[in-house]
Coordinates of N, CA, C and O in Angstrom, one line a residue:
M1 N 11.7 8.7 5.9 CA 10.6 7.9 6.2 C 11.0 6.5 6.0 O 11.6 6.1 5.1
F2 N 10.5 5.6 6.9 CA 10.7 4.2 6.8 C 9.9 3.7 5.6 O 8.8 3.9 5.4
S3 N 10.6 2.8 4.8 CA 9.9 2.4 3.6 C 8.7 1.5 3.9 O 7.8 1.4 3.1
A4 N 8.8 0.8 5.1 CA 7.6 -0.1 5.4 C 6.3 0.7 5.5 O 5.3 0.1 5.4
F5 N 6.4 2.0 5.8 CA 5.2 2.8 6.0 C 4.9 3.6 4.8 O 3.9 4.3 4.7
G6 N 5.7 3.6 3.8 CA 5.6 4.4 2.6 C 4.3 4.2 1.9 O 3.6 5.1 1.5
S7 N 3.9 2.9 1.7 CA 2.7 2.6 0.9 C 1.4 3.0 1.7 O 0.5 3.5 1.1
I8 N 1.4 2.8 3.0 CA 0.3 3.2 3.8 C 0.1 4.8 3.7 O -1.0 5.2 3.5
D9 N 1.2 5.5 3.9 CA 1.1 7.0 3.8 C 0.7 7.4 2.4 O -0.1 8.4 2.3
Y10 N 1.2 6.8 1.4 CA 0.9 7.2 0.0 C -0.6 6.9 -0.2 O -1.3 7.8 -0.8
Q11 N -1.1 5.8 0.2 CA -2.6 5.5 0.1 C -3.4 6.5 0.8 O -4.4 6.9 0.4
S12 N -2.9 6.9 2.0 CA -3.7 7.9 2.8 C -3.8 9.2 2.1 O -4.8 9.9 2.2
I13 N -2.7 9.6 1.5 CA -2.6 10.9 0.8 C -3.7 10.9 -0.3 O -4.3 11.9 -0.6
R14 N -3.8 9.8 -1.0 CA -4.7 9.7 -2.1 C -6.2 9.5 -1.7 O -7.0 9.5 -2.6
A15 N -6.4 9.3 -0.5 CA -7.8 9.1 0.0 C -8.6 10.4 -0.2 O -8.1 11.5 -0.1
S16 N -9.9 10.2 -0.6 CA -10.7 11.4 -0.9 C -11.4 12.0 0.3 O -11.7 13.1 0.3
T17 N -11.6 11.2 1.4 CA -12.2 11.7 2.6 C -11.4 11.2 3.8 O -10.7 10.2 3.7
P18 N -11.6 11.9 4.9 CA -10.9 11.5 6.1 C -11.3 10.1 6.6 O -10.5 9.3 7.0
A19 N -12.6 9.7 6.4 CA -13.0 8.4 6.8 C -12.3 7.3 5.9 O -11.9 6.3 6.4
E20 N -12.1 7.6 4.6 CA -11.4 6.7 3.7 C -10.0 6.6 4.1 O -9.4 5.5 4.1
T21 N -9.4 7.7 4.6 CA -8.0 7.7 5.0 C -7.9 6.7 6.3 O -7.0 5.9 6.3
A22 N -8.8 6.9 7.2 CA -8.8 6.0 8.4 C -9.0 4.6 8.0 O -8.2 3.7 8.5
I23 N -9.9 4.2 7.1 CA -10.0 2.8 6.7 C -8.8 2.3 6.0 O -8.4 1.2 6.3
K24 N -8.1 3.1 5.2 CA -6.9 2.6 4.5 C -5.8 2.4 5.6 O -5.1 1.4 5.4
R25 N -5.7 3.2 6.6 CA -4.7 3.0 7.6 C -5.1 1.7 8.4 O -4.2 0.9 8.7
L26 N -6.3 1.5 8.7 CA -6.7 0.3 9.5 C -6.5 -0.9 8.6 O -6.1 -2.0 9.1
N27 N -6.7 -0.8 7.3 CA -6.5 -2.0 6.4 C -5.0 -2.3 6.4 O -4.6 -3.5 6.4
G28 N -4.1 -1.3 6.5 CA -2.7 -1.5 6.5 C -2.3 -2.2 7.8 O -1.4 -3.1 7.8
I29 N -2.9 -1.8 8.9 CA -2.6 -2.5 10.2 C -3.1 -4.0 10.1 O -2.4 -4.9 10.5
G30 N -4.2 -4.2 9.5 CA -4.7 -5.5 9.3 C -3.8 -6.4 8.4 O -3.6 -7.6 8.7
E31 N -3.2 -5.8 7.4 CA -2.3 -6.5 6.5 C -1.0 -6.9 7.3 O -0.6 -8.1 7.2
V32 N -0.5 -6.0 8.2 CA 0.6 -6.4 9.0 C 0.3 -7.5 10.0 O 1.0 -8.5 10.1
L33 N -0.9 -7.4 10.6 CA -1.3 -8.4 11.6 C -1.5 -9.8 10.9 O -1.3 -10.8 11.5
S34 N -2.0 -9.8 9.7 CA -2.2 -11.0 9.0 C -0.9 -11.8 8.7 O -1.0 -13.0 8.6
G35 N 0.2 -11.1 8.8 CA 1.5 -11.8 8.7 C 2.0 -12.4 10.0 O 3.0 -13.1 10.0
L36 N 1.3 -12.2 11.1 CA 1.7 -12.7 12.4 C 1.2 -14.1 12.6 O 0.0 -14.3 12.6
D37 N 2.1 -15.0 12.6 CA 1.7 -16.5 12.7 C 1.9 -16.9 14.2 O 3.0 -17.2 14.6
V38 N 0.9 -16.9 14.9 CA 0.9 -17.2 16.3 C 1.4 -18.7 16.5 O 2.0 -19.0 17.5
S39 N 1.0 -19.6 15.6 CA 1.4 -21.0 15.7 C 2.9 -21.2 15.6 O 3.4 -22.3 16.0
A40 N 3.6 -20.2 15.1 CA 5.1 -20.4 14.9 C 5.8 -20.0 16.2 O 7.0 -20.1 16.2
I41 N 5.1 -19.5 17.2 CA 5.8 -19.1 18.4 C 6.3 -20.3 19.2 O 5.6 -21.2 19.5
R42 N 7.6 -20.3 19.4 CA 8.3 -21.4 20.1 C 9.0 -21.0 21.4 O 9.2 -21.8 22.3
T43 N 9.4 -19.7 21.5 CA 10.3 -19.3 22.6 C 9.6 -18.1 23.3 O 8.7 -17.5 22.7
E44 N 10.1 -17.8 24.5 CA 9.6 -16.6 25.2 C 9.9 -15.4 24.4 O 9.1 -14.4 24.5
G45 N 11.0 -15.3 23.8 CA 11.4 -14.1 23.0 C 10.4 -13.9 21.8 O 10.0 -12.8 21.6
E46 N 10.1 -15.0 21.2 CA 9.1 -14.9 20.1 C 7.7 -14.4 20.6 O 7.0 -13.7 20.0
M47 N 7.4 -15.0 21.8 CA 6.1 -14.6 22.4 C 6.2 -13.1 22.8 O 5.2 -12.4 22.5
A48 N 7.3 -12.6 23.3 CA 7.4 -11.2 23.7 C 7.3 -10.3 22.4 O 6.6 -9.3 22.4
H49 N 7.9 -10.8 21.4 CA 7.9 -10.0 20.1 C 6.5 -9.9 19.5 O 6.0 -8.9 19.1
A50 N 5.8 -11.1 19.6 CA 4.4 -11.1 19.1 C 3.5 -10.2 19.9 O 2.7 -9.4 19.4
L51 N 3.6 -10.2 21.2 CA 2.8 -9.4 22.1 C 3.1 -7.9 21.9 O 2.2 -7.1 21.9
L52 N 4.4 -7.6 21.6 CA 4.8 -6.2 21.4 C 4.1 -5.7 20.0 O 3.6 -4.6 20.0
A53 N 4.1 -6.6 19.0 CA 3.5 -6.3 17.8 C 2.0 -6.0 18.0 O 1.4 -5.1 17.4
L54 N 1.3 -6.9 18.7 CA -0.1 -6.7 19.0 C -0.4 -5.5 19.8 O -1.4 -4.8 19.5
D55 N 0.4 -5.2 20.8 CA 0.2 -4.0 21.6 C 0.4 -2.7 20.7 O -0.3 -1.7 20.8
T56 N 1.4 -2.7 19.8 CA 1.7 -1.6 19.0 C 0.5 -1.4 18.0 O 0.0 -0.3 17.8
A57 N 0.0 -2.5 17.4 CA -1.1 -2.4 16.5 C -2.4 -1.8 17.2 O -3.1 -1.0 16.7
D58 N -2.6 -2.3 18.5 CA -3.7 -1.8 19.2 C -3.6 -0.3 19.5 O -4.6 0.4 19.3
K59 N -2.4 0.1 19.8 CA -2.2 1.6 20.1 C -2.4 2.4 18.8 O -3.0 3.5 18.8
C60 N -1.9 1.8 17.7 CA -2.1 2.5 16.4 C -3.6 2.7 16.0 O -4.0 3.7 15.6
I61 N -4.4 1.6 16.3 CA -5.8 1.7 16.0 C -6.5 2.7 16.8 O -7.3 3.5 16.4
R62 N -6.1 2.8 18.1 CA -6.7 3.8 19.0 C -6.3 5.2 18.6 O -7.1 6.1 18.7
V63 N -5.1 5.4 18.1 CA -4.7 6.7 17.6 C -5.5 7.1 16.4 O -5.9 8.2 16.3
I64 N -5.7 6.2 15.5 CA -6.5 6.4 14.3 C -7.9 6.8 14.8 O -8.5 7.8 14.3
L65 N -8.5 6.1 15.7 CA -9.9 6.4 16.2 C -9.9 7.8 16.8 O -10.8 8.6 16.6
T66 N -8.8 8.2 17.5 CA -8.8 9.5 18.1 C -8.6 10.6 17.1 O -9.2 11.6 17.1
E67 N -7.7 10.3 16.1 CA -7.4 11.3 15.1 C -8.6 11.6 14.2 O -8.8 12.7 13.8
F68 N -9.4 10.6 14.0 CA -10.5 10.7 13.1 C -11.9 10.7 13.9 O -12.9 10.3 13.3
R69 N -11.8 11.2 15.1 CA -13.0 11.2 15.9 C -14.2 11.9 15.3 O -15.3 11.3 15.3
A70 N -14.0 13.0 14.7 CA -15.1 13.7 14.0 C -15.6 13.0 12.8 O -16.7 13.3 12.3
E71 N -14.8 12.1 12.2 CA -15.1 11.5 11.0 C -15.5 10.0 11.2 O -15.5 9.3 10.2
H72 N -15.8 9.6 12.4 CA -16.2 8.2 12.6 C -17.4 7.9 11.8 O -18.5 8.3 12.0
S73 N -17.2 7.0 10.9 CA -18.3 6.4 10.1 C -18.5 5.0 10.7 O -17.7 4.5 11.5
T74 N -19.6 4.5 10.4 CA -19.9 3.1 10.9 C -18.8 2.2 10.4 O -18.4 1.3 11.2
E75 N -18.3 2.4 9.2 CA -17.3 1.5 8.7 C -16.0 1.6 9.4 O -15.4 0.6 9.7
V76 N -15.6 2.8 9.8 CA -14.4 3.0 10.5 C -14.5 2.3 11.9 O -13.6 1.6 12.3
V77 N -15.6 2.5 12.6 CA -15.7 2.0 13.9 C -15.8 0.4 13.8 O -15.2 -0.3 14.6
R78 N -16.5 -0.1 12.8 CA -16.7 -1.5 12.7 C -15.3 -2.2 12.4 O -14.9 -3.2 13.0
K79 N -14.5 -1.6 11.5 CA -13.2 -2.1 11.1 C -12.3 -2.0 12.4 O -11.6 -3.0 12.6
A80 N -12.3 -0.9 13.1 CA -11.4 -0.8 14.3 C -11.8 -1.9 15.3 O -10.9 -2.5 15.9
K81 N -13.1 -2.0 15.6 CA -13.5 -3.0 16.6 C -13.2 -4.4 16.2 O -12.8 -5.3 17.0
S82 N -13.3 -4.7 14.9 CA -12.9 -6.0 14.4 C -11.4 -6.3 14.6 O -11.1 -7.4 15.1
L83 N -10.6 -5.3 14.3 CA -9.2 -5.5 14.5 C -8.8 -5.6 16.0 O -8.0 -6.5 16.4
I84 N -9.4 -4.8 16.8 CA -9.2 -4.9 18.3 C -9.6 -6.3 18.8 O -8.9 -6.9 19.6
G85 N -10.7 -6.8 18.3 CA -11.2 -8.1 18.7 C -10.2 -9.2 18.3 O -9.9 -10.1 19.1
L86 N -9.7 -9.1 17.1 CA -8.7 -10.1 16.6 C -7.4 -10.0 17.4 O -6.8 -11.0 17.7
I87 N -7.0 -8.8 17.8 CA -5.8 -8.6 18.7 C -6.1 -9.3 20.0 O -5.2 -10.0 20.5
E88 N -7.2 -9.1 20.6 CA -7.5 -9.7 21.9 C -7.5 -11.2 21.8 O -7.0 -11.9 22.7
Q89 N -8.1 -11.7 20.7 CA -8.1 -13.2 20.5 C -6.7 -13.7 20.4 O -6.3 -14.7 21.0
A90 N -5.8 -13.0 19.6 CA -4.4 -13.5 19.5 C -3.7 -13.4 20.8 O -2.9 -14.3 21.1
R91 N -3.9 -12.3 21.6 CA -3.3 -12.2 22.9 C -3.7 -13.4 23.8 O -2.8 -14.0 24.5
D92 N -5.0 -13.8 23.8 CA -5.4 -14.9 24.6 C -4.8 -16.2 24.1 O -4.4 -17.0 25.0
E93 N -4.6 -16.4 22.8 CA -4.0 -17.6 22.3 C -2.5 -17.6 22.7 O -2.0 -18.7 23.0
I94 N -1.9 -16.5 22.6 CA -0.4 -16.4 23.0 C -0.2 -16.6 24.5 O 0.7 -17.3 24.9
S95 N -1.2 -16.1 25.3 CA -1.0 -16.3 26.7 C -1.2 -17.8 27.1 O -0.6 -18.2 28.1
G96 N -1.9 -18.5 26.3 CA -2.0 -20.0 26.5 C -0.6 -20.7 26.3 O -0.4 -21.7 27.0
Y97 N 0.3 -20.1 25.6 CA 1.6 -20.6 25.4 C 2.4 -20.5 26.7 O 3.0 -21.4 27.2
G98 N 2.2 -19.4 27.4 CA 2.9 -19.2 28.7 C 2.3 -20.0 29.8 O 3.0 -20.4 30.8
D99 N 1.0 -20.4 29.7 CA 0.4 -21.2 30.7 C 0.6 -22.7 30.5 O 0.1 -23.5 31.2
G100 N 1.3 -23.0 29.4 CA 1.5 -24.4 29.1 C 0.3 -25.0 28.4 O 0.3 -26.2 28.1
G101 N -0.6 -24.2 28.0 CA -1.8 -24.6 27.3 C -1.4 -25.0 25.9 O -0.4 -24.7 25.4
N102 N -2.3 -25.7 25.2 CA -2.0 -26.2 23.9 C -2.8 -25.4 22.9 O -3.3 -25.9 21.9
T103 N -2.9 -24.1 23.1 CA -3.7 -23.3 22.1 C -2.9 -23.1 20.8 O -3.5 -22.9 19.8
L104 N -1.6 -23.3 20.8 CA -0.8 -23.0 19.6 C -1.1 -24.1 18.6 O -1.0 -23.8 17.4
G105 N -1.4 -25.2 19.0 CA -1.7 -26.3 18.0 C -2.9 -26.0 17.1 O -2.9 -26.4 16.0
R106 N -3.8 -25.2 17.6 CA -5.0 -24.9 16.8 C -5.0 -23.5 16.3 O -6.0 -23.0 15.7
T107 N -4.0 -22.8 16.5 CA -3.9 -21.4 16.1 C -3.3 -21.2 14.7 O -2.3 -21.9 14.4
R108 N -3.8 -20.3 14.0 CA -3.2 -20.0 12.7 C -2.9 -18.5 12.6 O -3.0 -17.8 13.6
A109 N -2.5 -18.0 11.5 CA -2.1 -16.6 11.4 C -3.3 -15.7 11.7 O -4.5 -16.1 11.5
V110 N -3.0 -14.5 12.3 CA -4.1 -13.6 12.6 C -4.7 -13.1 11.3 O -4.0 -12.7 10.4
S111 N -6.0 -13.2 11.2 CA -6.7 -12.7 10.0 C -7.4 -11.5 10.2 O -8.2 -11.4 11.2
A112 N -7.2 -10.5 9.3 CA -7.9 -9.2 9.5 C -8.9 -9.0 8.4 O -8.8 -9.5 7.3

């Protein structure tokens, strides 16, 4: 197992309910996203890497929602929607980089 995912899986194992497991996994995705600094993007390669990270996070969130469909609590859905909204906002800001827009000057790290 990749060590980067070890803590997330360990926390999930210790969760007492499936909904708590889903929240812990979503929180882990949020922690990863919070390290993404959109304002530091300077090249097309960095932009592609950031978009790939956002797409991967989005897919992971959707897998969690599918996996825990029967256990959807208000908190799980709220957390997932919040993260998806942040991902969409970050994508919009990154796309401003490709348009020659100046969105990067006012962008900071993605906060979850």
